[in-house]
Short mmCIF file of C-alpha atoms in Angstrom, two decimals:
data_model
loop_
_atom_site.label_atom_id
_atom_site.label_comp_id
_atom_site.label_asym_id
_atom_site.label_seq_id
_atom_site.Cartn_x
_atom_site.Cartn_y
_atom_site.Cartn_z
CA MET A 1 -31.76 -5.81 10.98
CA ALA A 2 -33.77 -7.17 8.92
CA ALA A 3 -37.32 -7.97 9.76
CA GLY A 4 -36.78 -11.81 10.50
CA PHE A 5 -34.02 -10.98 12.58
CA HIS A 6 -36.68 -9.00 14.72
CA GLY A 7 -37.83 -10.04 17.96
CA ASN A 8 -41.82 -8.97 17.27
CA ASN A 9 -42.17 -10.04 13.64
CA GLY A 10 -39.58 -12.41 12.92
CA LEU A 11 -38.53 -15.08 14.63
CA ASP A 12 -38.58 -16.42 17.99
CA PRO A 13 -35.40 -14.36 20.35
CA SER A 14 -34.06 -17.57 21.25
CA THR A 15 -33.53 -19.26 17.43
CA CYS A 16 -32.47 -15.18 16.83
CA ILE A 17 -29.92 -15.39 19.72
CA HIS A 18 -28.52 -18.43 18.02
CA ILE A 19 -28.56 -17.24 14.24
CA MET A 20 -26.70 -13.76 16.52
CA LYS A 21 -23.87 -15.90 17.60
CA THR A 22 -23.63 -18.37 14.97
CA TYR A 23 -22.86 -15.35 12.34
CA VAL A 24 -22.61 -12.23 13.88
CA LEU A 25 -20.19 -12.62 16.70
CA PRO A 26 -17.55 -14.33 14.21
CA THR A 27 -17.72 -10.68 11.60
CA LEU A 28 -18.36 -8.42 14.54
CA LEU A 29 -15.17 -9.70 16.95
CA TYR A 30 -12.46 -11.23 13.90
CA GLY A 31 -9.45 -9.88 14.74
CA LEU A 32 -9.94 -8.40 18.01
CA GLU A 33 -7.65 -10.87 19.57
CA ILE A 34 -4.69 -9.06 18.40
CA LEU A 35 -6.00 -5.76 17.50
CA ILE A 36 -7.70 -5.20 21.39
CA PRO A 37 -9.76 -2.55 21.31
CA THR A 38 -9.48 0.39 23.16
CA LYS A 39 -11.80 1.93 25.21
CA LEU A 40 -13.91 4.12 23.32
CA ASN A 41 -14.01 1.68 20.38
CA MET A 42 -15.17 -1.04 23.20
CA ASP A 43 -17.82 1.11 24.56
CA LYS A 44 -18.86 1.83 20.88
CA LEU A 45 -18.71 -2.06 20.07
CA GLU A 46 -20.73 -3.28 23.41
CA MET A 47 -23.52 0.11 22.53
CA PHE A 48 -24.43 -1.70 19.55
CA PHE A 49 -24.89 -6.10 20.73
CA LYS A 50 -26.91 -3.82 23.79
CA LYS A 51 -29.17 -3.17 20.87
CA MET A 52 -29.33 -5.37 18.67
CA LEU A 53 -30.34 -8.07 22.22
CA LYS A 54 -32.67 -5.82 22.98
CA GLN A 55 -34.70 -5.55 19.23
CA ILE A 56 -34.27 -9.13 19.16
CA LEU A 57 -36.49 -9.37 22.64
CA SER A 58 -38.71 -6.37 21.26
CA LEU A 59 -37.32 -4.69 24.95
CA PRO A 60 -37.62 -0.30 24.34
CA GLN A 61 -33.61 1.02 24.62
CA ASN A 62 -34.51 2.33 28.07
CA ALA A 63 -34.30 -1.21 29.18
CA PRO A 64 -31.75 -2.00 32.22
CA ASP A 65 -29.52 -2.93 30.24
CA VAL A 66 -28.61 -6.00 32.93
CA VAL A 67 -31.88 -7.56 31.29
CA PRO A 68 -31.24 -8.58 27.70
CA TYR A 69 -27.67 -9.90 29.47
CA ILE A 70 -29.43 -12.31 31.78
CA ILE A 71 -32.50 -13.02 29.39
CA SER A 72 -29.84 -13.87 26.70
CA GLY A 73 -27.32 -15.50 28.73
CA MET A 74 -25.02 -13.62 26.98
CA ILE A 75 -22.00 -11.65 28.40
CA PRO A 76 -21.34 -8.78 27.30
CA ILE A 77 -18.51 -8.18 23.93
CA GLU A 78 -15.73 -7.52 26.17
CA GLY A 79 -15.94 -10.46 27.92
CA GLN A 80 -16.00 -12.18 24.79
CA ILE A 81 -13.29 -10.61 23.25
CA HIS A 82 -11.81 -11.61 26.30
CA ILE A 83 -11.81 -15.12 25.68
CA LYS A 84 -10.47 -15.08 22.38
CA ILE A 85 -7.25 -12.98 23.81
CA LEU A 86 -7.14 -15.59 25.67
CA SER A 87 -7.74 -18.70 23.62
CA TYR A 88 -4.50 -17.39 21.74
CA PHE A 89 -2.49 -16.62 24.26
CA TYR A 90 -3.23 -19.93 25.52
CA SER A 91 -0.80 -20.89 21.13
CA ILE A 92 1.23 -19.79 22.38
CA CYS A 93 1.68 -21.61 25.40
CA LEU A 94 1.19 -24.34 23.82
CA LEU A 95 4.44 -22.76 21.55
CA SER A 96 8.11 -25.00 22.21
CA GLU A 97 10.71 -22.01 23.88
CA GLU A 98 12.76 -21.60 21.64
CA SER A 99 8.92 -20.01 19.51
CA THR A 100 9.88 -16.19 18.87
CA GLU A 101 6.81 -15.79 20.45
CA LYS A 102 7.44 -17.76 23.39
CA GLN A 103 10.28 -15.68 23.35
CA ILE A 104 8.46 -12.35 22.53
CA ALA A 105 5.68 -12.89 25.63
CA ARG A 106 8.51 -13.32 27.73
CA ARG A 107 10.49 -10.38 27.05
CA GLN A 108 7.11 -8.52 27.29
CA LEU A 109 6.84 -9.07 30.35
CA ALA A 110 10.04 -9.37 31.82
CA VAL A 111 10.49 -5.79 30.07
CA LYS A 112 7.51 -3.44 29.58
CA ASP A 113 6.03 -2.16 32.80
CA GLN A 114 2.26 -2.09 33.97
CA ASP A 115 0.91 0.97 32.15
CA SER A 116 2.52 -0.53 28.89
CA HIS A 117 0.55 -1.42 25.60
CA SER A 118 1.96 -4.28 25.13
CA TRP A 119 -0.14 -6.35 23.75
CA PHE A 120 1.08 -9.49 26.53
CA ILE A 121 0.94 -7.07 29.72
CA GLU A 122 -3.05 -6.54 28.46
CA VAL A 123 -3.13 -10.39 28.49
CA LYS A 124 -1.65 -9.86 32.00
CA LYS A 125 -4.14 -7.11 33.14
CA ILE A 126 -7.38 -9.73 31.73
CA ILE A 127 -5.63 -12.54 33.69
CA TRP A 128 -5.53 -10.96 37.40
CA LYS A 129 -9.56 -9.20 36.03
CA TYR A 130 -11.11 -13.18 36.30
CA ALA A 131 -8.53 -14.34 38.90
CA LEU A 132 -7.19 -17.67 36.26
CA PRO A 133 -3.11 -18.77 37.17
CA GLU A 134 -0.75 -16.66 37.07
CA ILE A 135 1.00 -15.61 33.45
CA TYR A 136 3.70 -16.98 34.23
CA LEU A 137 3.02 -20.23 35.43
CA LEU A 138 1.30 -21.50 32.43
CA LEU A 139 4.10 -20.18 30.17
CA ASP A 140 6.12 -22.68 31.84
CA THR A 141 3.70 -25.89 32.06
CA PRO A 142 0.77 -24.78 30.70
CA TYR A 143 -2.52 -26.82 30.50
CA THR A 144 -4.58 -29.49 28.17
CA LYS A 145 -7.03 -27.63 25.89
CA ILE A 146 -10.14 -29.59 27.63
CA GLN A 147 -8.78 -28.13 30.80
CA TRP A 148 -7.85 -24.26 29.48
CA LYS A 149 -10.67 -23.78 28.29
CA ASN A 150 -13.16 -25.01 30.53
CA LEU A 151 -10.93 -22.97 33.49
CA MET A 152 -11.67 -20.17 31.49
CA TYR A 153 -14.69 -20.18 30.45
CA SER A 154 -16.09 -21.07 34.34
CA TYR A 155 -13.41 -18.24 36.33
CA ILE A 156 -15.37 -15.37 32.76
CA ASN A 157 -18.83 -16.68 33.36
CA LYS A 158 -18.43 -16.96 36.93
CA TYR A 159 -17.56 -13.51 36.84
CA TRP A 160 -20.07 -12.11 34.83
CA LYS A 161 -22.25 -14.08 36.69
CA GLU A 162 -21.82 -12.69 39.49
CA TYR A 163 -21.56 -8.71 38.39
CA TYR A 164 -24.07 -8.76 36.70
CA THR A 165 -26.83 -10.34 40.07
CA ASP A 166 -25.54 -7.35 41.76
CA ILE A 167 -25.96 -4.72 39.39
CA SER A 168 -29.39 -6.25 38.23
CA LYS A 169 -30.42 -5.50 42.72
CA LEU A 170 -30.49 -2.28 42.06
CA TYR A 171 -33.10 -2.00 39.62
CA ARG A 172 -36.17 -2.08 41.42
CA ASN A 173 -37.73 -1.87 37.92
CA ILE A 174 -36.73 -5.72 37.41
CA SER A 175 -37.98 -7.82 40.84
CA TYR A 176 -39.76 -10.37 38.92
CA LEU A 177 -37.34 -11.82 36.51
CA ASN A 178 -35.42 -14.11 38.23
CA VAL A 179 -31.61 -14.14 38.45
CA ASP A 180 -31.58 -16.63 40.15
CA GLU A 181 -31.25 -18.44 36.25
CA TYR A 182 -28.62 -16.42 34.57
CA HIS A 183 -26.17 -18.44 33.47
CA PRO A 184 -24.02 -16.98 31.17
CA GLY A 185 -23.97 -19.56 27.23
CA LYS A 186 -27.76 -20.55 28.14
CA GLN A 187 -30.81 -18.43 28.06
CA HIS A 188 -32.81 -17.90 30.56
CA PRO A 189 -36.85 -19.82 30.97
CA LEU A 190 -38.21 -17.13 30.18
CA ILE A 191 -37.30 -17.70 25.98
CA TYR A 192 -36.21 -20.42 26.51
CA ILE A 193 -38.80 -22.95 26.92
CA LYS A 194 -40.79 -24.26 24.34
CA THR A 195 -44.82 -23.97 24.51
CA SER A 196 -47.25 -25.72 22.04
CA SER A 197 -48.61 -22.54 20.55
CA SER A 198 -46.61 -20.69 17.38
CA ARG A 199 -48.69 -17.17 18.91
CA ASP A 200 -46.22 -17.39 21.73
CA ILE A 201 -44.26 -15.22 19.81
CA ASN A 202 -45.71 -12.52 20.16
CA ARG A 203 -47.30 -13.03 22.96
CA LEU A 204 -44.26 -12.69 24.67
CA PRO A 205 -43.04 -9.78 23.86
CA VAL A 206 -45.72 -7.79 25.60
CA LYS A 207 -44.96 -10.14 28.92
CA LEU A 208 -40.74 -9.64 28.21
CA LYS A 209 -42.05 -5.83 28.67
CA LEU A 210 -43.61 -6.29 31.90
CA VAL A 211 -40.97 -8.76 33.12
CA SER A 212 -37.94 -5.39 32.52
CA GLY A 213 -39.83 -2.75 34.08
CA THR A 214 -40.36 -1.44 30.88
CA TYR A 215 -44.19 -1.54 30.02
CA ILE A 216 -45.96 2.08 30.88
CA LEU A 217 -48.59 2.02 32.98
CA GLN A 218 -50.17 5.26 34.59
CA GLU A 219 -47.74 4.88 37.54
CA ASN A 220 -44.65 5.64 35.40
CA ARG A 221 -46.56 8.15 33.54
CA SER A 222 -47.13 10.23 36.07
CA ARG A 223 -43.59 9.20 37.51
CA PHE A 224 -41.95 10.60 34.17
CA ASN A 225 -44.50 12.25 32.21
CA GLN A 226 -43.32 16.42 32.09
CA ASN A 227 -46.48 16.95 32.32
CA ASN A 228 -49.09 16.79 35.56
CA VAL A 229 -50.38 13.40 34.77
CA GLU A 230 -52.27 11.29 37.17
CA ALA A 231 -50.99 7.57 38.40
CA THR A 232 -55.25 6.57 38.47
CA CYS A 233 -55.65 4.38 36.65
CA LEU A 234 -57.77 5.02 33.52
CA LEU A 235 -60.34 1.83 32.90
CA CYS A 236 -61.44 1.69 36.57
CA GLY A 237 -60.67 3.95 37.90
CA GLN A 238 -60.03 3.23 41.84
CA GLU A 239 -56.51 3.75 42.60
CA THR A 240 -52.49 3.32 41.27
CA GLU A 241 -51.97 1.75 38.39
CA ASP A 242 -49.46 -0.24 39.67
CA LEU A 243 -48.19 -4.04 38.00
CA PRO A 244 -50.61 -5.82 40.82
CA HIS A 245 -53.51 -3.47 40.22
CA PHE A 246 -52.68 -4.10 36.21
CA LEU A 247 -52.00 -7.80 36.19
CA LEU A 248 -54.92 -9.02 39.51
CA LYS A 249 -57.08 -5.96 40.70
CA CYS A 250 -58.67 -3.61 38.16
CA THR A 251 -62.31 -3.74 38.07
CA LEU A 252 -63.26 -3.80 34.20
CA LEU A 253 -61.15 -6.46 33.23
CA GLU A 254 -61.99 -8.55 35.61
CA THR A 255 -63.60 -10.75 33.05
CA THR A 256 -60.82 -11.41 30.74
CA ARG A 257 -59.08 -11.89 33.78
CA LYS A 258 -60.64 -14.69 35.25
CA ALA A 259 -61.47 -16.45 31.44
CA SER A 260 -57.55 -16.86 31.86
CA LEU A 261 -56.75 -17.31 35.33
CA GLU A 262 -58.67 -20.51 35.73
CA ASP A 263 -56.82 -21.92 33.54
CA LEU A 264 -53.60 -20.84 34.39
CA GLN A 265 -54.97 -22.28 38.27
CA LYS A 266 -55.07 -24.76 36.99
CA GLU A 267 -51.92 -25.25 35.74
CA TYR A 268 -50.71 -23.85 38.19
CA HIS A 269 -52.42 -26.92 40.34
CA ASN A 270 -51.02 -30.12 37.82
CA LEU A 271 -47.99 -28.56 38.55
CA THR A 272 -47.20 -27.75 42.34
CA ASP A 273 -50.13 -29.79 43.45
CA ARG A 274 -51.61 -26.35 44.89
CA GLU A 275 -53.08 -23.78 44.71
CA MET A 276 -52.40 -20.56 43.25
CA GLU A 277 -55.18 -18.61 45.45
CA TYR A 278 -53.23 -18.50 48.81
CA LEU A 279 -50.38 -17.83 46.64
CA THR A 280 -49.73 -13.34 48.14
CA GLU A 281 -49.55 -11.28 46.33
CA THR A 282 -46.17 -10.91 45.50
CA ASP A 283 -45.96 -14.51 44.28
CA LYS A 284 -47.91 -14.42 42.16
CA ILE A 285 -47.02 -12.60 40.24
CA LYS A 286 -43.65 -13.68 40.01
CA ILE A 287 -45.46 -17.50 38.93
CA ILE A 288 -47.19 -15.31 35.68
CA LEU A 289 -44.08 -13.17 34.25
CA ASP A 290 -41.27 -15.54 35.54
CA CYS A 291 -42.77 -19.22 36.03
CA SER A 292 -39.16 -20.13 36.32
CA TYR A 293 -38.73 -19.86 40.48
CA LEU A 294 -40.18 -22.75 40.19
CA LEU A 295 -37.39 -25.72 38.67
CA THR A 296 -35.75 -24.82 42.62
CA GLU A 297 -38.77 -26.24 44.35
CA LYS A 298 -39.79 -29.86 44.19
CA VAL A 299 -43.26 -31.10 43.83
CA GLY A 300 -45.06 -35.11 45.31
CA HIS A 301 -44.45 -37.46 47.48
CA SER A 302 -41.63 -37.99 45.64
CA ASN A 303 -40.52 -34.32 45.73
CA LYS A 304 -39.45 -34.76 42.05
CA LYS A 305 -37.15 -31.67 41.28
CA ILE A 306 -39.86 -28.89 38.41
CA ASN A 307 -37.92 -29.13 34.91
CA ILE A 308 -37.88 -26.48 32.48
CA LYS A 309 -40.26 -29.22 30.44
CA MET A 310 -42.39 -29.58 32.75
CA LEU A 311 -42.90 -25.55 32.87
CA SER A 312 -44.30 -25.52 28.42
CA ALA A 313 -47.68 -25.59 30.38
CA LEU A 314 -47.74 -23.05 33.00
CA GLU A 315 -45.47 -21.12 30.93
CA PHE A 316 -47.81 -21.41 27.50
CA GLN A 317 -51.17 -20.44 30.57
CA CYS A 318 -48.78 -17.34 31.96
CA ARG A 319 -48.15 -16.49 28.18
CA ARG A 320 -51.29 -16.83 27.54
CA TYR A 321 -53.54 -15.42 30.64
CA VAL A 322 -50.58 -12.07 30.14
CA PHE A 323 -51.04 -10.45 26.95
CA ASN A 324 -55.71 -11.10 26.87
CA ILE A 325 -54.78 -8.72 29.82
CA HIS A 326 -52.73 -6.29 27.77
CA ARG A 327 -54.85 -6.76 24.52
CA ALA A 328 -58.42 -6.29 26.39
CA ARG A 329 -56.15 -2.55 27.96
CA TYR A 330 -55.31 -1.56 25.19
CA ARG A 331 -58.79 -1.71 23.22
CA MET A 332 -60.98 0.14 26.39
CA LEU A 333 -58.66 2.54 25.85
CA SER A 334 -58.10 2.92 22.50
CA ASP A 335 -61.93 2.57 23.05
CA ILE A 336 -62.06 6.30 25.62
CA LYS A 337 -59.29 8.15 23.64
CA LYS A 338 -62.31 7.90 20.91
CA LYS A 339 -65.83 8.48 22.83
CA LYS A 340 -63.51 11.74 24.09
CA LYS A 341 -61.94 13.00 20.42
CA ILE A 342 -65.29 12.76 19.78
CA GLY A 343 -66.51 14.90 22.72
CA THR A 344 -63.72 16.91 21.76
CA SER A 345 -65.26 17.83 18.74
CA GLN A 346 -68.93 17.94 19.66
CA VAL A 347 -68.19 20.49 22.35
CA CYS A 348 -65.60 22.65 19.09
CA ILE A 349 -68.90 22.66 16.49
CA THR A 350 -71.43 23.69 19.33
CA HIS A 351 -69.72 26.28 20.39
#
């Protein structure tokens, strides 16, 4: 992938996804409405697509597969190919009964069984999959172009939204990601919210790693490392370094945390007329990692609903807060490693 198309050192993820949808996907899926891929080839396309999305979002390849779809607002390659197939089938439905294509369609549907590899049987299975109107009804009385497009997209998007919403419940490490804001065709507020700083392109990847559960803390190292690794925080040495400890509790990060948290709490108060310090630990982390949870709330005497534009200032402070703590932790860990290395060298020289 070209450097400018990578989340770490190029354009912001929102722009990259738009470019991918405009230029990459049409080329990748060209002709696949006619030559339907086998399951093996579909899996290869899906693997490539997921890898590309994770790179754009600066997520490691071990991130849960559901995360890039939820954040990017995309549906899988399978769903996108199905849209192309159904769109092509609709063009056949519009033809006259005397047309060769429509006569072939009726004959294939009448003669072939469900185990057949006939293109029209595959279309029939796709229609069943998304609970669309019966294929014979579509052939007899086709919808208008606008009606069919709206119907097709609504059913397909609904299917994949429900699918990924259900799958996401199986991943404990993405519990702070607002899955309810997954709307196929619409990017998640995490990357869609525009802030006033161009530095956010570099700040956002840290936040995305945290919300996707792929940010490496000592708790993760102790759980998955083959060696005996302690889960205790290497900075303060007081308790297990999990997400709440890293974001809210570590005493050595208190100075950095306090400086950024004041601005964050101020923006939260300006937006909601409430004090952030009275929130539970879980709710605080939810706001810090994904403030789109506030989109369902109403504020003020007029009960005005919060929209994405209103979250811009708060999102800026959330990204800044997370990035500053991450940077401070990284520097301290680097200093600890250097001291250990120097100490080991001195011991070796002494002996």
